[in-house]
Tab-separated table of C-alpha atoms in Angstrom:
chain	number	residue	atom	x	y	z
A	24	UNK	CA	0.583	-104.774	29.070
A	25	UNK	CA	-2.397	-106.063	30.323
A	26	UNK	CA	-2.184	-107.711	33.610
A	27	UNK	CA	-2.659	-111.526	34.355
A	28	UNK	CA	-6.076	-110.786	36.008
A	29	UNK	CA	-7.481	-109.017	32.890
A	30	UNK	CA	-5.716	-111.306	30.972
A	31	UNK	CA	-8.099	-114.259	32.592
A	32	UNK	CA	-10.601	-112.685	32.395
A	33	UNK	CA	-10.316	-111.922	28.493
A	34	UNK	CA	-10.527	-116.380	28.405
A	35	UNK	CA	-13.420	-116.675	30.663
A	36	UNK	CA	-15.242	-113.752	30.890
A	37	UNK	CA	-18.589	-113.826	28.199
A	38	UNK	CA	-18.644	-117.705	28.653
A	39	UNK	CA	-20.707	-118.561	31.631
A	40	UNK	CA	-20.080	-122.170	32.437
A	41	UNK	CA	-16.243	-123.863	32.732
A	42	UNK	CA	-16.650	-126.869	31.759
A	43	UNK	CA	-14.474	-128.809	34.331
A	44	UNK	CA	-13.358	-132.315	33.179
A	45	UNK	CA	-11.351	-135.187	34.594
A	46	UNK	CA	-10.203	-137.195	31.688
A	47	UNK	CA	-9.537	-141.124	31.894
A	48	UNK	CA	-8.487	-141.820	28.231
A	49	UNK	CA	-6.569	-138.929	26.218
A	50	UNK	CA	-8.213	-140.330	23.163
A	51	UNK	CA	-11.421	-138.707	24.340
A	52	UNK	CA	-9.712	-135.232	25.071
A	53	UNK	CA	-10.259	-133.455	21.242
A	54	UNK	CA	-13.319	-134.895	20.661
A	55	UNK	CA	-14.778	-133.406	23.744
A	56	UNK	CA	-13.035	-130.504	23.570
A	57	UNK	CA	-14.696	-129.927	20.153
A	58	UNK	CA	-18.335	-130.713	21.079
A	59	UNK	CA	-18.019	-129.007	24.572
A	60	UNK	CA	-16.719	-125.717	21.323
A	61	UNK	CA	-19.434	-126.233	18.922
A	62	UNK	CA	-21.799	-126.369	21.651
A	63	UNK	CA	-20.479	-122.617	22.454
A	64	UNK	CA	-18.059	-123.425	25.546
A	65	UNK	CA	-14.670	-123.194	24.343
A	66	UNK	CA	-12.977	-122.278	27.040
A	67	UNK	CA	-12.205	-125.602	29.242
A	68	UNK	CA	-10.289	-126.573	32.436
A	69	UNK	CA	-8.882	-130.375	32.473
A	70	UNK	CA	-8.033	-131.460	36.021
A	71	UNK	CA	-4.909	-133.132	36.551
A	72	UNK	CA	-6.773	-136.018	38.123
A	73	UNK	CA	-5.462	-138.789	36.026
A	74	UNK	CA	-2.330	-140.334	34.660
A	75	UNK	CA	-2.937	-139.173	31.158
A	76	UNK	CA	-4.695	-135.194	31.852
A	77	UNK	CA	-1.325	-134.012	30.408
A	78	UNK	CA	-1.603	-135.703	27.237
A	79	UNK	CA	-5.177	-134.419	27.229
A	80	UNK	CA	-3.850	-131.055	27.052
A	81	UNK	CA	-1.947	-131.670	24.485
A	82	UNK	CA	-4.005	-133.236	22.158
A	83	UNK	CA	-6.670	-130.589	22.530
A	84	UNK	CA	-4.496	-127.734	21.831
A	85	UNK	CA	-2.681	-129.488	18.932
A	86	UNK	CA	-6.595	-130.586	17.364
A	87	UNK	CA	-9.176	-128.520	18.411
A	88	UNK	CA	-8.172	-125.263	17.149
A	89	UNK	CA	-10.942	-122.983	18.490
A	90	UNK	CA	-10.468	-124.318	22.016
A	91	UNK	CA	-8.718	-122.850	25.289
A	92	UNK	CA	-7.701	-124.835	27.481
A	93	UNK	CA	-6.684	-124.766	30.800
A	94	UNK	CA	-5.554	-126.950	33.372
A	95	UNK	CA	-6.856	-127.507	36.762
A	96	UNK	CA	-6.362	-129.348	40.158
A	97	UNK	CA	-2.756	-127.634	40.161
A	98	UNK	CA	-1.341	-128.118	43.796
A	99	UNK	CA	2.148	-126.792	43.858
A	100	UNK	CA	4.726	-125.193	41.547
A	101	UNK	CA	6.247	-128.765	39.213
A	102	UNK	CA	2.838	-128.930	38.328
A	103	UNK	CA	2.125	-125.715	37.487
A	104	UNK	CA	5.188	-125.562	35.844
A	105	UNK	CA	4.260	-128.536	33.592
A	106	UNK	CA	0.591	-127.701	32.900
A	107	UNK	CA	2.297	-124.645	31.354
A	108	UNK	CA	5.130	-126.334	29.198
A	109	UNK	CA	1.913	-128.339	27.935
A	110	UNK	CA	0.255	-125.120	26.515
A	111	UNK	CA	-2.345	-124.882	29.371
A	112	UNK	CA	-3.262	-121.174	28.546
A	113	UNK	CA	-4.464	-120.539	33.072
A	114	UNK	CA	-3.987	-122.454	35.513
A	115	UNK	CA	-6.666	-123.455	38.333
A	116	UNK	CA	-5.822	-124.492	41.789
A	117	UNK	CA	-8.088	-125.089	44.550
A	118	UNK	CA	-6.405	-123.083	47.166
A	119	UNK	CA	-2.894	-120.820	47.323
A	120	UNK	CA	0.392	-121.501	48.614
A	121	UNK	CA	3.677	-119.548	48.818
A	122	UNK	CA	4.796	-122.250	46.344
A	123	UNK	CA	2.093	-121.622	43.882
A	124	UNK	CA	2.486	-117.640	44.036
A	125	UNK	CA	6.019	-117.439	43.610
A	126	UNK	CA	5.576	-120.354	40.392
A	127	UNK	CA	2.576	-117.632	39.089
A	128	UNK	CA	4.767	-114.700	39.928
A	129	UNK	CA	7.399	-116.350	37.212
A	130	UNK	CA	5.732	-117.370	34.650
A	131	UNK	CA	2.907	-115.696	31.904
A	132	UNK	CA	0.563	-118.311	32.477
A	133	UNK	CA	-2.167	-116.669	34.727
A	134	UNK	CA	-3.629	-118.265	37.823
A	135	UNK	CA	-7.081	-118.661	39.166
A	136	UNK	CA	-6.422	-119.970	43.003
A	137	UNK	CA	-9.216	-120.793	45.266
A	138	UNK	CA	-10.488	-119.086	48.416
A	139	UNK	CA	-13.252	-119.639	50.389
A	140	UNK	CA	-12.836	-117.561	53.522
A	141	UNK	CA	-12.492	-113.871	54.086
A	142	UNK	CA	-9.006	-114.500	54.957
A	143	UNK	CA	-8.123	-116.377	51.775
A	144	UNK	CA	-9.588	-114.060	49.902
A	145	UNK	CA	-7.852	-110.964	51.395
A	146	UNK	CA	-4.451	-112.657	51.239
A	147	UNK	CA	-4.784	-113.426	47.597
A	148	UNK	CA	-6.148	-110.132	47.248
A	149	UNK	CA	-2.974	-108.661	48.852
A	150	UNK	CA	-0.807	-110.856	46.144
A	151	UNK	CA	-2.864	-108.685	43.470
A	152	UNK	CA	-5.275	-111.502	42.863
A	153	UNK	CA	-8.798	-110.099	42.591
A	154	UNK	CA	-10.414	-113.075	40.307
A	155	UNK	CA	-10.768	-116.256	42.586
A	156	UNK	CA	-11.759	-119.666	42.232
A	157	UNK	CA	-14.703	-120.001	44.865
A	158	UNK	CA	-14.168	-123.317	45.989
A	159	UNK	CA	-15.937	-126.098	46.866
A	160	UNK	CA	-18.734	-123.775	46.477
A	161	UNK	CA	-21.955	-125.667	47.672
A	162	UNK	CA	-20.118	-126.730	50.799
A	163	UNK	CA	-18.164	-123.330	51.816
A	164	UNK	CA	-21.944	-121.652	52.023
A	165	UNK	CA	-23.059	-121.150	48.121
A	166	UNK	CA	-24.760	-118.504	46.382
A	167	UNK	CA	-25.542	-116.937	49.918
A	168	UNK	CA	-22.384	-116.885	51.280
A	169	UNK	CA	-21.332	-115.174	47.785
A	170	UNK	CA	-23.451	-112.200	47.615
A	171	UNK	CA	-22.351	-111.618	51.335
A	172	UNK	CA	-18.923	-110.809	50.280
A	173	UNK	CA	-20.162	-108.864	47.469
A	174	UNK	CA	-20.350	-105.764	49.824
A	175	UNK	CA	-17.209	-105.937	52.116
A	176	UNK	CA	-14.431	-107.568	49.539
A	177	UNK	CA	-16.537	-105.722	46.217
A	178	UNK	CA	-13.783	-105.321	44.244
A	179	UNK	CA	-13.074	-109.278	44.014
A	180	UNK	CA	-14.726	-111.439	41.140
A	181	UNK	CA	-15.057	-115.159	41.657
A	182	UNK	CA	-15.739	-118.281	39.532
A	183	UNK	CA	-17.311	-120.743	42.366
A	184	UNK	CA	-16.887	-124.670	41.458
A	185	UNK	CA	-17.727	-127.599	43.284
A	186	UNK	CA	-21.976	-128.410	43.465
A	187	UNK	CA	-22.580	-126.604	40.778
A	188	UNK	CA	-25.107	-127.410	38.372
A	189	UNK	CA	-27.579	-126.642	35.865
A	190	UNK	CA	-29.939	-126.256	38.842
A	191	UNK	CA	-28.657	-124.142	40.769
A	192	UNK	CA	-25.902	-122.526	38.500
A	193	UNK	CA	-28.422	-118.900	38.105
A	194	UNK	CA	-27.987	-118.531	41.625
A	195	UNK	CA	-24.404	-117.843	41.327
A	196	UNK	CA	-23.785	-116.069	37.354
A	197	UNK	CA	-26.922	-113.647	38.896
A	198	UNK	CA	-24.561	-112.408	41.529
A	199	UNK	CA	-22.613	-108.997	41.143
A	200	UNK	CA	-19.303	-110.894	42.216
A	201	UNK	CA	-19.702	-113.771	39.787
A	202	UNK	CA	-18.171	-114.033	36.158
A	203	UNK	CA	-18.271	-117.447	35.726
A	204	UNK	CA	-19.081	-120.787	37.413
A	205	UNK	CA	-17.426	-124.295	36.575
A	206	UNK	CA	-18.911	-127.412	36.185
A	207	UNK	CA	-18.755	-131.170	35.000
A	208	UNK	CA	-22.685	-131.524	34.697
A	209	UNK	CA	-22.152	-130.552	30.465
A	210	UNK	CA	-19.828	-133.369	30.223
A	211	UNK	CA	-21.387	-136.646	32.129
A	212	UNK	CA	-18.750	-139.287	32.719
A	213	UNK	CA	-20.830	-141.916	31.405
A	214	UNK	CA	-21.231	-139.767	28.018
A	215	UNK	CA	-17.864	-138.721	27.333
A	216	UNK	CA	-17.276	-142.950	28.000
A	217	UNK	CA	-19.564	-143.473	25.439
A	218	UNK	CA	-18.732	-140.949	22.801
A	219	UNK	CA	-22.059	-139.159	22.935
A	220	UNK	CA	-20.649	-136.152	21.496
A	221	UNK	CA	-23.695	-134.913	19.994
A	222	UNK	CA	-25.091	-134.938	23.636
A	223	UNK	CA	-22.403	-133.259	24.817
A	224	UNK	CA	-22.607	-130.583	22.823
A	225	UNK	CA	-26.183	-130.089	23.580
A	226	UNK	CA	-26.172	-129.999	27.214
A	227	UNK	CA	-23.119	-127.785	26.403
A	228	UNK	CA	-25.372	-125.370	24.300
A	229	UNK	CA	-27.601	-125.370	27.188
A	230	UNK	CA	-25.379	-124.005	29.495
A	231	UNK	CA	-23.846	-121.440	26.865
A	232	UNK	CA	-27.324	-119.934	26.735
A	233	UNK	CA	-27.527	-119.465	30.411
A	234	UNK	CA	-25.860	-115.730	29.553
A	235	UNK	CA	-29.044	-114.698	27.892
A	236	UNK	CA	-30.839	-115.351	31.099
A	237	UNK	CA	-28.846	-112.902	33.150
């Protein structure tokens, strides 16, 4: 049986942004689920930011059948535990807890929690968790403070969020430690508003293409 780390990174791995979304009205969840697809990101984190992110969830993984969805902003274990009832397929928290461990320990959902310091990162990495969330990554030291772990902690992986974008989001996927990198820049708030799905999906082919580049 595989374990929950290669098991995440079956989802993510080959798809080099996440898109990260915080969703205001779960109306907009499977049409943006399905642009964000076509446009060659199918793998998708929505935050549990707002009343109806739940819902969201739902209605993605009962429309958009090529999607995978995952829920993020998950800060202790009745969330966790109810991201998963909702068919979140991983589950993305900004740090780790005891809590949070022992809710990931029970159930077959697997979790990406964050670290950002050497400490975090050798705890989780003591709990058997050796694919991180780096997080918030522009602030904790970005793409520099990355590929200066890359030689002491080497066997780690990490997904950095937080700052970045489509500027700077090379200077993380061309790192050694770096699978992925998540981001809300392919899904603008004032687009997904809108229902510029056709712009969505661009900026989200955009992004998908950033592989090639690597």
């Amino acid at each position: 049986m595989p374990s929950k780390t290669e098991k995440l990174l079956s989802l993510l791995n080959g798809q080099p942004v996440i898109p990260v979304l915080k969703i205001n009205d779960p109306a907009h969840a499977a049409p943006l689920a399905y642009a964000l697809a076509r446009g060659g990101l199918p793998v998708i984190e929505i935050t549990l930011r707002t009343p109806g992110a739940l819902e969201a969830i739902r209605r993605v993984i009962a429309e958009v059948e090529e999607a995978i969805v995952g829920a993020g902003t998950i800060l202790n274990a009745a969330q966790f535990e109810e991201a998963a009832s909702a068919g979140a397929k991983f589950i993305v928290s900004p740090g780790l807890t005891k809590e949070l461990l022992t809710a990931a320990d029970a159930s077959p959902v697997p979790l990406l929690p964050g670290a950002i310091t050497p400490g975090e990162i050798m705890t989780a990495r003591e709990a058997g968790l050796d694919f991180l969330k780096f997080f918030p990554a522009e602030q904790a030291g970005g793409a520099a403070f990355l590929k200066a772990l890359a030689s002491p902690i080497a066997d780690v992986k990490f997904c950095p969020t937080g700052g970045v974008s489509s500027g700077n989001a090379m200077d993380y996927l061309s790192l050694p430690n770096v699978v992925c990198v998540g981001g809300s820049w392919v899904a603008p708030d004032a687009m997904v508003r809108e229902g510029r799905w056709d712009e969505i999906e661009a900026l989200a082919r955009q992004a998908s293409e950033l592989v090639e580049r690597i």
